[in-house]
Amino acid sequence: LRLPHAEAADIQVESAGITARGVLYRVQDPQAWLAGAVVEARCRRDAALVHTVPATAEGAEFAFTLPYGPLAEVWRGGLDVWDLWLRPAEGEPVRIARILDDIADKKPVFVYPARPVAAEYAPAQAGPYYTADNDLSVRVDEREPAAR
């Protein structure tokens, strides 16, 4: 009975952002749904802050690269969380998540490194993570102090 779902698969953490792959489920024609689709990063702190990147697709599979730079440009200290959504050219977006495996709580299991990112406000770091609901998000936060 689940609605359309964008299942996250491989996530590669790179110095400038993430590249991720996934599969779209529960739509009648995934290829048509994904034609012209984009990935939206929506900032929880300010709903007006949305960064969009193109998604590539083949059949029901999709991929995208999300750079950290645009997310860090609007960061002003503290923690910013950006939730990731897959939006078709027409219709309702779906949350990118990971739920189709045997791991009930992804957050402590799938741990990705944060990378230093240039931010105007202060030294920052960014990286992907899974929320308590197993949704894919990106954090931008203050950079850890360098070890002496």
mmCIF file of N, CA and C in Angstrom:
data_model
loop_
_atom_site.group_PDB
_atom_site.id
_atom_site.type_symbol
_atom_site.label_atom_id
_atom_site.label_comp_id
_atom_site.label_asym_id
_atom_site.label_seq_id
_atom_site.Cartn_x
_atom_site.Cartn_y
_atom_site.Cartn_z
ATOM 1 N N LEU A 1 0.811 -1.207 0.000
ATOM 2 C CA LEU A 1 0.000 0.000 0.000
ATOM 3 C C LEU A 1 0.850 1.266 0.000
ATOM 4 N N ARG A 2 2.162 1.100 -0.092
ATOM 5 C CA ARG A 2 3.067 2.242 -0.050
ATOM 6 C C ARG A 2 2.904 3.107 -1.293
ATOM 7 N N LEU A 3 3.027 4.405 -1.112
ATOM 8 C CA LEU A 3 3.016 5.366 -2.209
ATOM 9 C C LEU A 3 4.327 5.267 -2.979
ATOM 10 N N PRO A 4 4.476 5.998 -4.079
ATOM 11 C CA PRO A 4 5.758 5.982 -4.788
ATOM 12 C C PRO A 4 6.918 6.244 -3.829
ATOM 13 N N HIS A 5 8.015 5.574 -4.108
ATOM 14 C CA HIS A 5 9.144 5.590 -3.189
ATOM 15 C C HIS A 5 10.453 5.622 -3.963
ATOM 16 N N ALA A 6 11.379 6.487 -3.579
ATOM 17 C CA ALA A 6 12.714 6.576 -4.176
ATOM 18 C C ALA A 6 13.689 5.921 -3.201
ATOM 19 N N GLU A 7 14.083 4.700 -3.510
ATOM 20 C CA GLU A 7 14.973 3.921 -2.638
ATOM 21 C C GLU A 7 16.424 4.280 -2.924
ATOM 22 N N ALA A 8 17.108 4.822 -1.930
ATOM 23 C CA ALA A 8 18.531 5.143 -2.059
ATOM 24 C C ALA A 8 19.333 3.851 -2.085
ATOM 25 N N ALA A 9 20.377 3.850 -2.885
ATOM 26 C CA ALA A 9 21.263 2.681 -2.961
ATOM 27 C C ALA A 9 22.682 3.149 -2.656
ATOM 28 N N ASP A 10 23.554 3.121 -3.644
ATOM 29 C CA ASP A 10 24.950 3.515 -3.446
ATOM 30 C C ASP A 10 25.072 5.016 -3.225
ATOM 31 N N ILE A 11 25.859 5.381 -2.210
ATOM 32 C CA ILE A 11 26.163 6.784 -1.952
ATOM 33 C C ILE A 11 27.674 6.913 -1.876
ATOM 34 N N GLN A 12 28.231 7.757 -2.719
ATOM 35 C CA GLN A 12 29.660 8.027 -2.698
ATOM 36 C C GLN A 12 29.877 9.420 -2.143
ATOM 37 N N VAL A 13 30.677 9.485 -1.090
ATOM 38 C CA VAL A 13 30.996 10.773 -0.487
ATOM 39 C C VAL A 13 32.298 11.255 -1.119
ATOM 40 N N GLU A 14 32.237 12.409 -1.734
ATOM 41 C CA GLU A 14 33.393 13.004 -2.378
ATOM 42 C C GLU A 14 33.737 14.295 -1.651
ATOM 43 N N SER A 15 34.857 14.872 -1.982
ATOM 44 C CA SER A 15 35.282 16.080 -1.272
ATOM 45 C C SER A 15 34.319 17.244 -1.495
ATOM 46 N N ALA A 16 33.677 17.333 -2.663
ATOM 47 C CA ALA A 16 32.820 18.469 -2.965
ATOM 48 C C ALA A 16 31.334 18.177 -2.843
ATOM 49 N N GLY A 17 30.950 16.920 -2.573
ATOM 50 C CA GLY A 17 29.533 16.593 -2.483
ATOM 51 C C GLY A 17 29.311 15.101 -2.491
ATOM 52 N N ILE A 18 28.090 14.703 -2.813
ATOM 53 C CA ILE A 18 27.776 13.278 -2.875
ATOM 54 C C ILE A 18 27.258 12.928 -4.262
ATOM 55 N N THR A 19 27.528 11.705 -4.657
ATOM 56 C CA THR A 19 26.933 11.119 -5.845
ATOM 57 C C THR A 19 26.166 9.903 -5.364
ATOM 58 N N ALA A 20 24.911 9.826 -5.735
ATOM 59 C CA ALA A 20 24.062 8.744 -5.231
ATOM 60 C C ALA A 20 23.259 8.129 -6.369
ATOM 61 N N ARG A 21 22.903 6.881 -6.147
ATOM 62 C CA ARG A 21 22.072 6.125 -7.078
ATOM 63 C C ARG A 21 20.877 5.583 -6.309
ATOM 64 N N GLY A 22 19.816 5.264 -7.037
ATOM 65 C CA GLY A 22 18.651 4.697 -6.383
ATOM 66 C C GLY A 22 17.699 4.104 -7.403
ATOM 67 N N VAL A 23 16.578 3.619 -6.893
ATOM 68 C CA VAL A 23 15.558 3.002 -7.725
ATOM 69 C C VAL A 23 14.200 3.560 -7.320
ATOM 70 N N LEU A 24 13.404 3.897 -8.327
ATOM 71 C CA LEU A 24 12.057 4.399 -8.087
ATOM 72 C C LEU A 24 11.082 3.226 -8.099
ATOM 73 N N TYR A 25 10.278 3.115 -7.046
ATOM 74 C CA TYR A 25 9.297 2.038 -6.918
ATOM 75 C C TYR A 25 7.886 2.611 -6.841
ATOM 76 N N ARG A 26 6.916 1.738 -7.132
ATOM 77 C CA ARG A 26 5.487 2.001 -6.936
ATOM 78 C C ARG A 26 4.937 3.093 -7.852
ATOM 79 N N VAL A 27 5.477 3.189 -9.068
ATOM 80 C CA VAL A 27 4.878 4.043 -10.092
ATOM 81 C C VAL A 27 4.643 3.169 -11.317
ATOM 82 N N GLN A 28 3.611 3.481 -12.074
ATOM 83 C CA GLN A 28 3.230 2.644 -13.203
ATOM 84 C C GLN A 28 4.283 2.645 -14.315
ATOM 85 N N ASP A 29 4.841 3.824 -14.610
ATOM 86 C CA ASP A 29 5.838 3.945 -15.679
ATOM 87 C C ASP A 29 7.036 4.729 -15.134
ATOM 88 N N PRO A 30 7.987 4.039 -14.469
ATOM 89 C CA PRO A 30 9.115 4.745 -13.848
ATOM 90 C C PRO A 30 9.922 5.585 -14.842
ATOM 91 N N GLN A 31 10.120 5.087 -16.034
ATOM 92 C CA GLN A 31 10.917 5.818 -17.014
ATOM 93 C C GLN A 31 10.259 7.153 -17.359
ATOM 94 N N ALA A 32 8.959 7.155 -17.556
ATOM 95 C CA ALA A 32 8.243 8.398 -17.843
ATOM 96 C C ALA A 32 8.254 9.325 -16.622
ATOM 97 N N TRP A 33 8.084 8.766 -15.424
ATOM 98 C CA TRP A 33 8.076 9.561 -14.182
ATOM 99 C C TRP A 33 9.418 10.258 -14.007
ATOM 100 N N LEU A 34 10.507 9.544 -14.323
ATOM 101 C CA LEU A 34 11.854 10.082 -14.117
ATOM 102 C C LEU A 34 12.322 11.010 -15.231
ATOM 103 N N ALA A 35 11.613 11.050 -16.365
ATOM 104 C CA ALA A 35 12.002 11.938 -17.464
ATOM 105 C C ALA A 35 11.910 13.387 -16.990
ATOM 106 N N GLY A 36 13.019 14.064 -16.953
ATOM 107 C CA GLY A 36 13.046 15.456 -16.497
ATOM 108 C C GLY A 36 13.037 15.631 -14.993
ATOM 109 N N ALA A 37 13.202 14.548 -14.238
ATOM 110 C CA ALA A 37 13.185 14.639 -12.769
ATOM 111 C C ALA A 37 14.426 15.359 -12.245
ATOM 112 N N VAL A 38 14.269 15.955 -11.078
ATOM 113 C CA VAL A 38 15.368 16.629 -10.383
ATOM 114 C C VAL A 38 15.385 16.158 -8.931
ATOM 115 N N VAL A 39 16.514 16.370 -8.289
ATOM 116 C CA VAL A 39 16.616 16.131 -6.852
ATOM 117 C C VAL A 39 16.607 17.485 -6.170
ATOM 118 N N GLU A 40 15.744 17.619 -5.179
ATOM 119 C CA GLU A 40 15.650 18.853 -4.400
ATOM 120 C C GLU A 40 16.251 18.623 -3.024
ATOM 121 N N ALA A 41 17.106 19.544 -2.613
ATOM 122 C CA ALA A 41 17.585 19.593 -1.235
ATOM 123 C C ALA A 41 16.822 20.742 -0.585
ATOM 124 N N ARG A 42 16.009 20.407 0.428
ATOM 125 C CA ARG A 42 15.168 21.408 1.100
ATOM 126 C C ARG A 42 15.697 21.643 2.507
ATOM 127 N N CYS A 43 15.960 22.895 2.815
ATOM 128 C CA CYS A 43 16.513 23.252 4.132
ATOM 129 C C CYS A 43 15.402 23.273 5.178
ATOM 130 N N ARG A 44 15.618 22.555 6.257
ATOM 131 C CA ARG A 44 14.610 22.537 7.339
ATOM 132 C C ARG A 44 14.509 23.877 8.046
ATOM 133 N N ARG A 45 15.607 24.611 8.114
ATOM 134 C CA ARG A 45 15.617 25.896 8.824
ATOM 135 C C ARG A 45 14.757 26.939 8.124
ATOM 136 N N ASP A 46 14.730 26.889 6.785
ATOM 137 C CA ASP A 46 14.008 27.892 6.007
ATOM 138 C C ASP A 46 13.441 27.203 4.774
ATOM 139 N N ALA A 47 12.138 27.014 4.749
ATOM 140 C CA ALA A 47 11.488 26.290 3.657
ATOM 141 C C ALA A 47 11.686 26.959 2.302
ATOM 142 N N ALA A 48 12.048 28.238 2.285
ATOM 143 C CA ALA A 48 12.284 28.934 1.025
ATOM 144 C C ALA A 48 13.621 28.546 0.404
ATOM 145 N N LEU A 49 14.498 27.934 1.188
ATOM 146 C CA LEU A 49 15.806 27.527 0.677
ATOM 147 C C LEU A 49 15.719 26.131 0.076
ATOM 148 N N VAL A 50 15.800 26.070 -1.242
ATOM 149 C CA VAL A 50 15.740 24.804 -1.986
ATOM 150 C C VAL A 50 16.836 24.841 -3.037
ATOM 151 N N HIS A 51 17.646 23.805 -3.071
ATOM 152 C CA HIS A 51 18.673 23.686 -4.109
ATOM 153 C C HIS A 51 18.327 22.470 -4.957
ATOM 154 N N THR A 52 18.352 22.643 -6.276
ATOM 155 C CA THR A 52 17.941 21.590 -7.206
ATOM 156 C C THR A 52 19.104 21.164 -8.092
ATOM 157 N N VAL A 53 19.226 19.845 -8.286
ATOM 158 C CA VAL A 53 20.212 19.292 -9.217
ATOM 159 C C VAL A 53 19.500 18.298 -10.133
ATOM 160 N N PRO A 54 19.998 18.132 -11.352
ATOM 161 C CA PRO A 54 19.344 17.181 -12.265
ATOM 162 C C PRO A 54 19.555 15.741 -11.829
ATOM 163 N N ALA A 55 18.592 14.920 -12.151
ATOM 164 C CA ALA A 55 18.706 13.478 -11.937
ATOM 165 C C ALA A 55 18.816 12.832 -13.314
ATOM 166 N N THR A 56 19.680 11.854 -13.423
ATOM 167 C CA THR A 56 19.728 11.066 -14.649
ATOM 168 C C THR A 56 18.976 9.779 -14.384
ATOM 169 N N ALA A 57 18.450 9.185 -15.441
ATOM 170 C CA ALA A 57 17.624 7.993 -15.244
ATOM 171 C C ALA A 57 17.822 6.996 -16.372
ATOM 172 N N GLU A 58 17.679 5.741 -15.993
ATOM 173 C CA GLU A 58 17.652 4.641 -16.953
ATOM 174 C C GLU A 58 16.672 3.619 -16.402
ATOM 175 N N GLY A 59 15.528 3.503 -17.083
ATOM 176 C CA GLY A 59 14.474 2.640 -16.564
ATOM 177 C C GLY A 59 13.972 3.201 -15.254
ATOM 178 N N ALA A 60 13.966 2.388 -14.195
ATOM 179 C CA ALA A 60 13.523 2.829 -12.871
ATOM 180 C C ALA A 60 14.679 3.335 -12.004
ATOM 181 N N GLU A 61 15.902 3.253 -12.515
ATOM 182 C CA GLU A 61 17.073 3.688 -11.741
ATOM 183 C C GLU A 61 17.356 5.167 -11.986
ATOM 184 N N PHE A 62 17.784 5.851 -10.928
ATOM 185 C CA PHE A 62 18.139 7.260 -11.036
ATOM 186 C C PHE A 62 19.482 7.488 -10.361
ATOM 187 N N ALA A 63 20.115 8.596 -10.708
ATOM 188 C CA ALA A 63 21.388 8.982 -10.100
ATOM 189 C C ALA A 63 21.452 10.500 -10.068
ATOM 190 N N PHE A 64 22.250 11.023 -9.145
ATOM 191 C CA PHE A 64 22.431 12.468 -9.050
ATOM 192 C C PHE A 64 23.731 12.779 -8.323
ATOM 193 N N THR A 65 24.223 13.987 -8.549
ATOM 194 C CA THR A 65 25.370 14.508 -7.819
ATOM 195 C C THR A 65 24.926 15.804 -7.160
ATOM 196 N N LEU A 66 25.104 15.873 -5.860
ATOM 197 C CA LEU A 66 24.712 17.055 -5.092
ATOM 198 C C LEU A 66 25.967 17.691 -4.495
ATOM 199 N N PRO A 67 26.361 18.874 -4.985
ATOM 200 C CA PRO A 67 27.519 19.549 -4.400
ATOM 201 C C PRO A 67 27.161 20.203 -3.067
ATOM 202 N N TYR A 68 28.129 20.244 -2.171
ATOM 203 C CA TYR A 68 27.917 20.868 -0.867
ATOM 204 C C TYR A 68 27.964 22.395 -0.934
ATOM 205 N N GLY A 69 28.695 22.946 -1.904
ATOM 206 C CA GLY A 69 28.904 24.392 -1.981
ATOM 207 C C GLY A 69 27.645 25.233 -1.868
ATOM 208 N N PRO A 70 26.617 24.983 -2.680
ATOM 209 C CA PRO A 70 25.406 25.808 -2.590
ATOM 210 C C PRO A 70 24.697 25.698 -1.233
ATOM 211 N N LEU A 71 24.814 24.559 -0.577
ATOM 212 C CA LEU A 71 24.193 24.403 0.740
ATOM 213 C C LEU A 71 24.965 25.206 1.788
ATOM 214 N N ALA A 72 26.290 25.228 1.650
ATOM 215 C CA ALA A 72 27.131 25.963 2.603
ATOM 216 C C ALA A 72 27.054 27.469 2.403
ATOM 217 N N GLU A 73 26.733 27.917 1.188
ATOM 218 C CA GLU A 73 26.646 29.356 0.915
ATOM 219 C C GLU A 73 25.621 30.056 1.798
ATOM 220 N N VAL A 74 24.532 29.381 2.134
ATOM 221 C CA VAL A 74 23.466 30.007 2.922
ATOM 222 C C VAL A 74 23.534 29.614 4.399
ATOM 223 N N TRP A 75 24.538 28.834 4.767
ATOM 224 C CA TRP A 75 24.702 28.402 6.154
ATOM 225 C C TRP A 75 25.203 29.565 7.004
ATOM 226 N N ARG A 76 24.627 29.730 8.193
ATOM 227 C CA ARG A 76 25.004 30.830 9.093
ATOM 228 C C ARG A 76 25.308 30.337 10.500
ATOM 229 N N GLY A 77 25.881 29.169 10.608
ATOM 230 C CA GLY A 77 26.247 28.608 11.904
ATOM 231 C C GLY A 77 25.207 27.632 12.402
ATOM 232 N N GLY A 78 25.608 26.827 13.379
ATOM 233 C CA GLY A 78 24.707 25.811 13.902
ATOM 234 C C GLY A 78 24.548 24.686 12.907
ATOM 235 N N LEU A 79 23.471 23.953 13.037
ATOM 236 C CA LEU A 79 23.207 22.808 12.180
ATOM 237 C C LEU A 79 22.122 23.142 11.160
ATOM 238 N N ASP A 80 22.429 22.951 9.890
ATOM 239 C CA ASP A 80 21.423 23.007 8.832
ATOM 240 C C ASP A 80 21.242 21.593 8.312
ATOM 241 N N VAL A 81 20.003 21.154 8.208
ATOM 242 C CA VAL A 81 19.680 19.852 7.630
ATOM 243 C C VAL A 81 18.927 20.092 6.337
ATOM 244 N N TRP A 82 19.369 19.396 5.293
ATOM 245 C CA TRP A 82 18.759 19.481 3.974
ATOM 246 C C TRP A 82 18.170 18.120 3.642
ATOM 247 N N ASP A 83 16.856 18.048 3.523
ATOM 248 C CA ASP A 83 16.171 16.800 3.194
ATOM 249 C C ASP A 83 16.139 16.631 1.678
ATOM 250 N N LEU A 84 16.375 15.397 1.205
ATOM 251 C CA LEU A 84 16.472 15.138 -0.223
ATOM 252 C C LEU A 84 15.192 14.511 -0.765
ATOM 253 N N TRP A 85 14.691 15.086 -1.850
ATOM 254 C CA TRP A 85 13.460 14.674 -2.504
ATOM 255 C C TRP A 85 13.731 14.457 -3.986
ATOM 256 N N LEU A 86 13.032 13.517 -4.584
ATOM 257 C CA LEU A 86 13.065 13.295 -6.020
ATOM 258 C C LEU A 86 11.769 13.855 -6.585
ATOM 259 N N ARG A 87 11.902 14.862 -7.470
ATOM 260 C CA ARG A 87 10.720 15.545 -8.012
ATOM 261 C C ARG A 87 10.611 15.280 -9.514
ATOM 262 N N PRO A 88 9.447 14.750 -9.952
ATOM 263 C CA PRO A 88 9.251 14.556 -11.389
ATOM 264 C C PRO A 88 9.000 15.900 -12.069
ATOM 265 N N ALA A 89 9.072 15.912 -13.401
ATOM 266 C CA ALA A 89 8.780 17.134 -14.150
ATOM 267 C C ALA A 89 7.352 17.604 -13.858
ATOM 268 N N GLU A 90 6.436 16.643 -13.685
ATOM 269 C CA GLU A 90 5.053 16.950 -13.312
ATOM 270 C C GLU A 90 4.622 15.980 -12.231
ATOM 271 N N GLY A 91 3.967 16.478 -11.214
ATOM 272 C CA GLY A 91 3.476 15.607 -10.155
ATOM 273 C C GLY A 91 4.148 15.866 -8.826
ATOM 274 N N GLU A 92 3.832 15.015 -7.880
ATOM 275 C CA GLU A 92 4.294 15.172 -6.504
ATOM 276 C C GLU A 92 5.675 14.549 -6.300
ATOM 277 N N PRO A 93 6.543 15.220 -5.533
ATOM 278 C CA PRO A 93 7.860 14.655 -5.240
ATOM 279 C C PRO A 93 7.758 13.511 -4.232
ATOM 280 N N VAL A 94 8.796 12.691 -4.196
ATOM 281 C CA VAL A 94 8.878 11.613 -3.207
ATOM 282 C C VAL A 94 10.192 11.744 -2.462
ATOM 283 N N ARG A 95 10.149 11.368 -1.218
ATOM 284 C CA ARG A 95 11.333 11.435 -0.354
ATOM 285 C C ARG A 95 12.311 10.344 -0.766
ATOM 286 N N ILE A 96 13.589 10.677 -0.776
ATOM 287 C CA ILE A 96 14.619 9.679 -1.022
ATOM 288 C C ILE A 96 14.939 9.043 0.330
ATOM 289 N N ALA A 97 14.801 7.737 0.413
ATOM 290 C CA ALA A 97 14.962 7.024 1.674
ATOM 291 C C ALA A 97 15.573 5.648 1.412
ATOM 292 N N ARG A 98 15.846 4.953 2.484
ATOM 293 C CA ARG A 98 16.332 3.574 2.359
ATOM 294 C C ARG A 98 15.526 2.728 3.335
ATOM 295 N N ILE A 99 14.597 1.953 2.789
ATOM 296 C CA ILE A 99 13.725 1.159 3.664
ATOM 297 C C ILE A 99 13.612 -0.301 3.252
ATOM 298 N N LEU A 100 14.113 -0.656 2.076
ATOM 299 C CA LEU A 100 13.884 -1.993 1.551
ATOM 300 C C LEU A 100 15.034 -2.962 1.849
ATOM 301 N N ASP A 101 15.443 -3.009 3.084
ATOM 302 C CA ASP A 101 16.450 -3.984 3.495
ATOM 303 C C ASP A 101 16.112 -4.454 4.905
ATOM 304 N N ASP A 102 16.996 -5.224 5.496
ATOM 305 C CA ASP A 102 16.726 -5.813 6.813
ATOM 306 C C ASP A 102 17.201 -4.961 7.983
ATOM 307 N N ILE A 103 17.672 -3.751 7.724
ATOM 308 C CA ILE A 103 18.179 -2.890 8.788
ATOM 309 C C ILE A 103 17.094 -1.882 9.141
ATOM 310 N N ALA A 104 16.535 -2.015 10.334
ATOM 311 C CA ALA A 104 15.404 -1.169 10.737
ATOM 312 C C ALA A 104 15.815 0.281 10.967
ATOM 313 N N ASP A 105 16.992 0.511 11.542
ATOM 314 C CA ASP A 105 17.447 1.860 11.867
ATOM 315 C C ASP A 105 18.777 2.103 11.173
ATOM 316 N N LYS A 106 18.755 2.824 10.062
ATOM 317 C CA LYS A 106 19.962 3.053 9.255
ATOM 318 C C LYS A 106 20.935 4.035 9.900
ATOM 319 N N LYS A 107 20.408 4.959 10.683
ATOM 320 C CA LYS A 107 21.215 6.069 11.188
ATOM 321 C C LYS A 107 22.522 5.627 11.856
ATOM 322 N N PRO A 108 22.511 4.644 12.761
ATOM 323 C CA PRO A 108 23.788 4.256 13.386
ATOM 324 C C PRO A 108 24.614 3.277 12.544
ATOM 325 N N VAL A 109 24.015 2.712 11.498
ATOM 326 C CA VAL A 109 24.710 1.688 10.704
ATOM 327 C C VAL A 109 25.382 2.285 9.472
ATOM 328 N N PHE A 110 24.645 3.086 8.713
ATOM 329 C CA PHE A 110 25.192 3.717 7.516
ATOM 330 C C PHE A 110 25.702 5.104 7.907
ATOM 331 N N VAL A 111 26.964 5.157 8.266
ATOM 332 C CA VAL A 111 27.579 6.400 8.731
ATOM 333 C C VAL A 111 28.554 6.877 7.656
ATOM 334 N N TYR A 112 28.386 8.108 7.225
ATOM 335 C CA TYR A 112 29.210 8.675 6.169
ATOM 336 C C TYR A 112 30.056 9.810 6.731
ATOM 337 N N PRO A 113 31.262 9.986 6.210
ATOM 338 C CA PRO A 113 32.129 11.055 6.726
ATOM 339 C C PRO A 113 31.660 12.431 6.274
ATOM 340 N N ALA A 114 31.857 13.395 7.146
ATOM 341 C CA ALA A 114 31.627 14.792 6.778
ATOM 342 C C ALA A 114 32.919 15.303 6.144
ATOM 343 N N ARG A 115 32.774 16.179 5.168
ATOM 344 C CA ARG A 115 33.919 16.753 4.465
ATOM 345 C C ARG A 115 33.968 18.254 4.716
ATOM 346 N N PRO A 116 35.182 18.802 4.829
ATOM 347 C CA PRO A 116 35.290 20.262 4.951
ATOM 348 C C PRO A 116 34.675 20.934 3.729
ATOM 349 N N VAL A 117 34.000 22.021 3.974
ATOM 350 C CA VAL A 117 33.361 22.752 2.881
ATOM 351 C C VAL A 117 33.570 24.246 3.104
ATOM 352 N N ALA A 118 33.814 24.972 2.015
ATOM 353 C CA ALA A 118 34.009 26.417 2.108
ATOM 354 C C ALA A 118 32.669 27.085 2.385
ATOM 355 N N ALA A 119 32.639 27.867 3.441
ATOM 356 C CA ALA A 119 31.437 28.616 3.799
ATOM 357 C C ALA A 119 31.867 30.026 4.182
ATOM 358 N N GLU A 120 31.102 31.006 3.753
ATOM 359 C CA GLU A 120 31.435 32.400 4.032
ATOM 360 C C GLU A 120 31.379 32.702 5.529
ATOM 361 N N TYR A 121 30.439 32.079 6.233
ATOM 362 C CA TYR A 121 30.199 32.404 7.633
ATOM 363 C C TYR A 121 31.328 31.943 8.555
ATOM 364 N N ALA A 122 31.758 30.696 8.408
ATOM 365 C CA ALA A 122 32.785 30.111 9.274
ATOM 366 C C ALA A 122 33.221 28.786 8.651
ATOM 367 N N PRO A 123 34.300 28.186 9.160
ATOM 368 C CA PRO A 123 34.676 26.862 8.652
ATOM 369 C C PRO A 123 33.538 25.865 8.902
ATOM 370 N N ALA A 124 33.182 25.117 7.850
ATOM 371 C CA ALA A 124 32.046 24.213 7.946
ATOM 372 C C ALA A 124 32.416 22.824 7.437
ATOM 373 N N GLN A 125 31.528 21.889 7.706
ATOM 374 C CA GLN A 125 31.644 20.537 7.172
ATOM 375 C C GLN A 125 30.260 20.093 6.724
ATOM 376 N N ALA A 126 30.230 19.157 5.776
ATOM 377 C CA ALA A 126 28.954 18.673 5.254
ATOM 378 C C ALA A 126 29.059 17.191 4.959
ATOM 379 N N GLY A 127 27.936 16.514 5.069
ATOM 380 C CA GLY A 127 27.914 15.092 4.758
ATOM 381 C C GLY A 127 26.514 14.521 4.823
ATOM 382 N N PRO A 128 26.302 13.401 4.127
ATOM 383 C CA PRO A 128 24.987 12.759 4.126
ATOM 384 C C PRO A 128 24.767 11.921 5.376
ATOM 385 N N TYR A 129 23.510 11.674 5.690
ATOM 386 C CA TYR A 129 23.159 10.766 6.776
ATOM 387 C C TYR A 129 21.715 10.330 6.597
ATOM 388 N N TYR A 130 21.365 9.258 7.289
ATOM 389 C CA TYR A 130 19.975 8.810 7.308
ATOM 390 C C TYR A 130 19.334 9.296 8.601
ATOM 391 N N THR A 131 18.102 9.793 8.478
ATOM 392 C CA THR A 131 17.352 10.273 9.628
ATOM 393 C C THR A 131 16.797 9.096 10.425
ATOM 394 N N ALA A 132 16.146 9.393 11.518
ATOM 395 C CA ALA A 132 15.508 8.349 12.326
ATOM 396 C C ALA A 132 14.412 7.623 11.540
ATOM 397 N N ASP A 133 13.884 8.261 10.499
ATOM 398 C CA ASP A 133 12.865 7.638 9.639
ATOM 399 C C ASP A 133 13.481 6.977 8.402
ATOM 400 N N ASN A 134 14.810 6.886 8.366
ATOM 401 C CA ASN A 134 15.558 6.282 7.258
ATOM 402 C C ASN A 134 15.480 7.089 5.964
ATOM 403 N N ASP A 135 15.214 8.385 6.079
ATOM 404 C CA ASP A 135 15.230 9.291 4.937
ATOM 405 C C ASP A 135 16.642 9.831 4.754
ATOM 406 N N LEU A 136 17.019 10.120 3.512
ATOM 407 C CA LEU A 136 18.351 10.635 3.219
ATOM 408 C C LEU A 136 18.360 12.154 3.331
ATOM 409 N N SER A 137 19.325 12.653 4.083
ATOM 410 C CA SER A 137 19.487 14.089 4.278
ATOM 411 C C SER A 137 20.970 14.428 4.247
ATOM 412 N N VAL A 138 21.264 15.725 4.206
ATOM 413 C CA VAL A 138 22.636 16.218 4.263
ATOM 414 C C VAL A 138 22.719 17.237 5.388
ATOM 415 N N ARG A 139 23.775 17.126 6.188
ATOM 416 C CA ARG A 139 24.028 18.080 7.278
ATOM 417 C C ARG A 139 25.098 19.064 6.859
ATOM 418 N N VAL A 140 24.921 20.316 7.235
ATOM 419 C CA VAL A 140 25.985 21.320 7.165
ATOM 420 C C VAL A 140 26.109 21.846 8.580
ATOM 421 N N ASP A 141 27.336 21.783 9.106
ATOM 422 C CA ASP A 141 27.552 22.131 10.509
ATOM 423 C C ASP A 141 28.949 22.733 10.657
ATOM 424 N N GLU A 142 29.232 23.182 11.872
ATOM 425 C CA GLU A 142 30.555 23.729 12.138
ATOM 426 C C GLU A 142 31.612 22.645 12.024
ATOM 427 N N ARG A 143 32.735 22.998 11.466
ATOM 428 C CA ARG A 143 33.818 22.055 11.270
ATOM 429 C C ARG A 143 34.452 21.734 12.620
ATOM 430 N N GLU A 144 34.782 20.462 12.799
ATOM 431 C CA GLU A 144 35.464 20.028 14.018
ATOM 432 C C GLU A 144 36.815 20.717 14.101
ATOM 433 N N PRO A 145 37.230 21.138 15.306
ATOM 434 C CA PRO A 145 38.551 21.748 15.438
ATOM 435 C C PRO A 145 39.637 20.757 15.044
ATOM 436 N N ALA A 146 40.688 21.272 14.447
ATOM 437 C CA ALA A 146 41.817 20.421 14.057
ATOM 438 C C ALA A 146 42.546 19.932 15.308
ATOM 439 N N ALA A 147 42.961 18.678 15.266
ATOM 440 C CA ALA A 147 43.724 18.116 16.400
ATOM 441 C C ALA A 147 45.092 18.779 16.451
ATOM 442 N N ARG A 148 45.540 19.017 17.672
ATOM 443 C CA ARG A 148 46.870 19.649 17.815
ATOM 444 C C ARG A 148 47.927 18.622 17.924
#
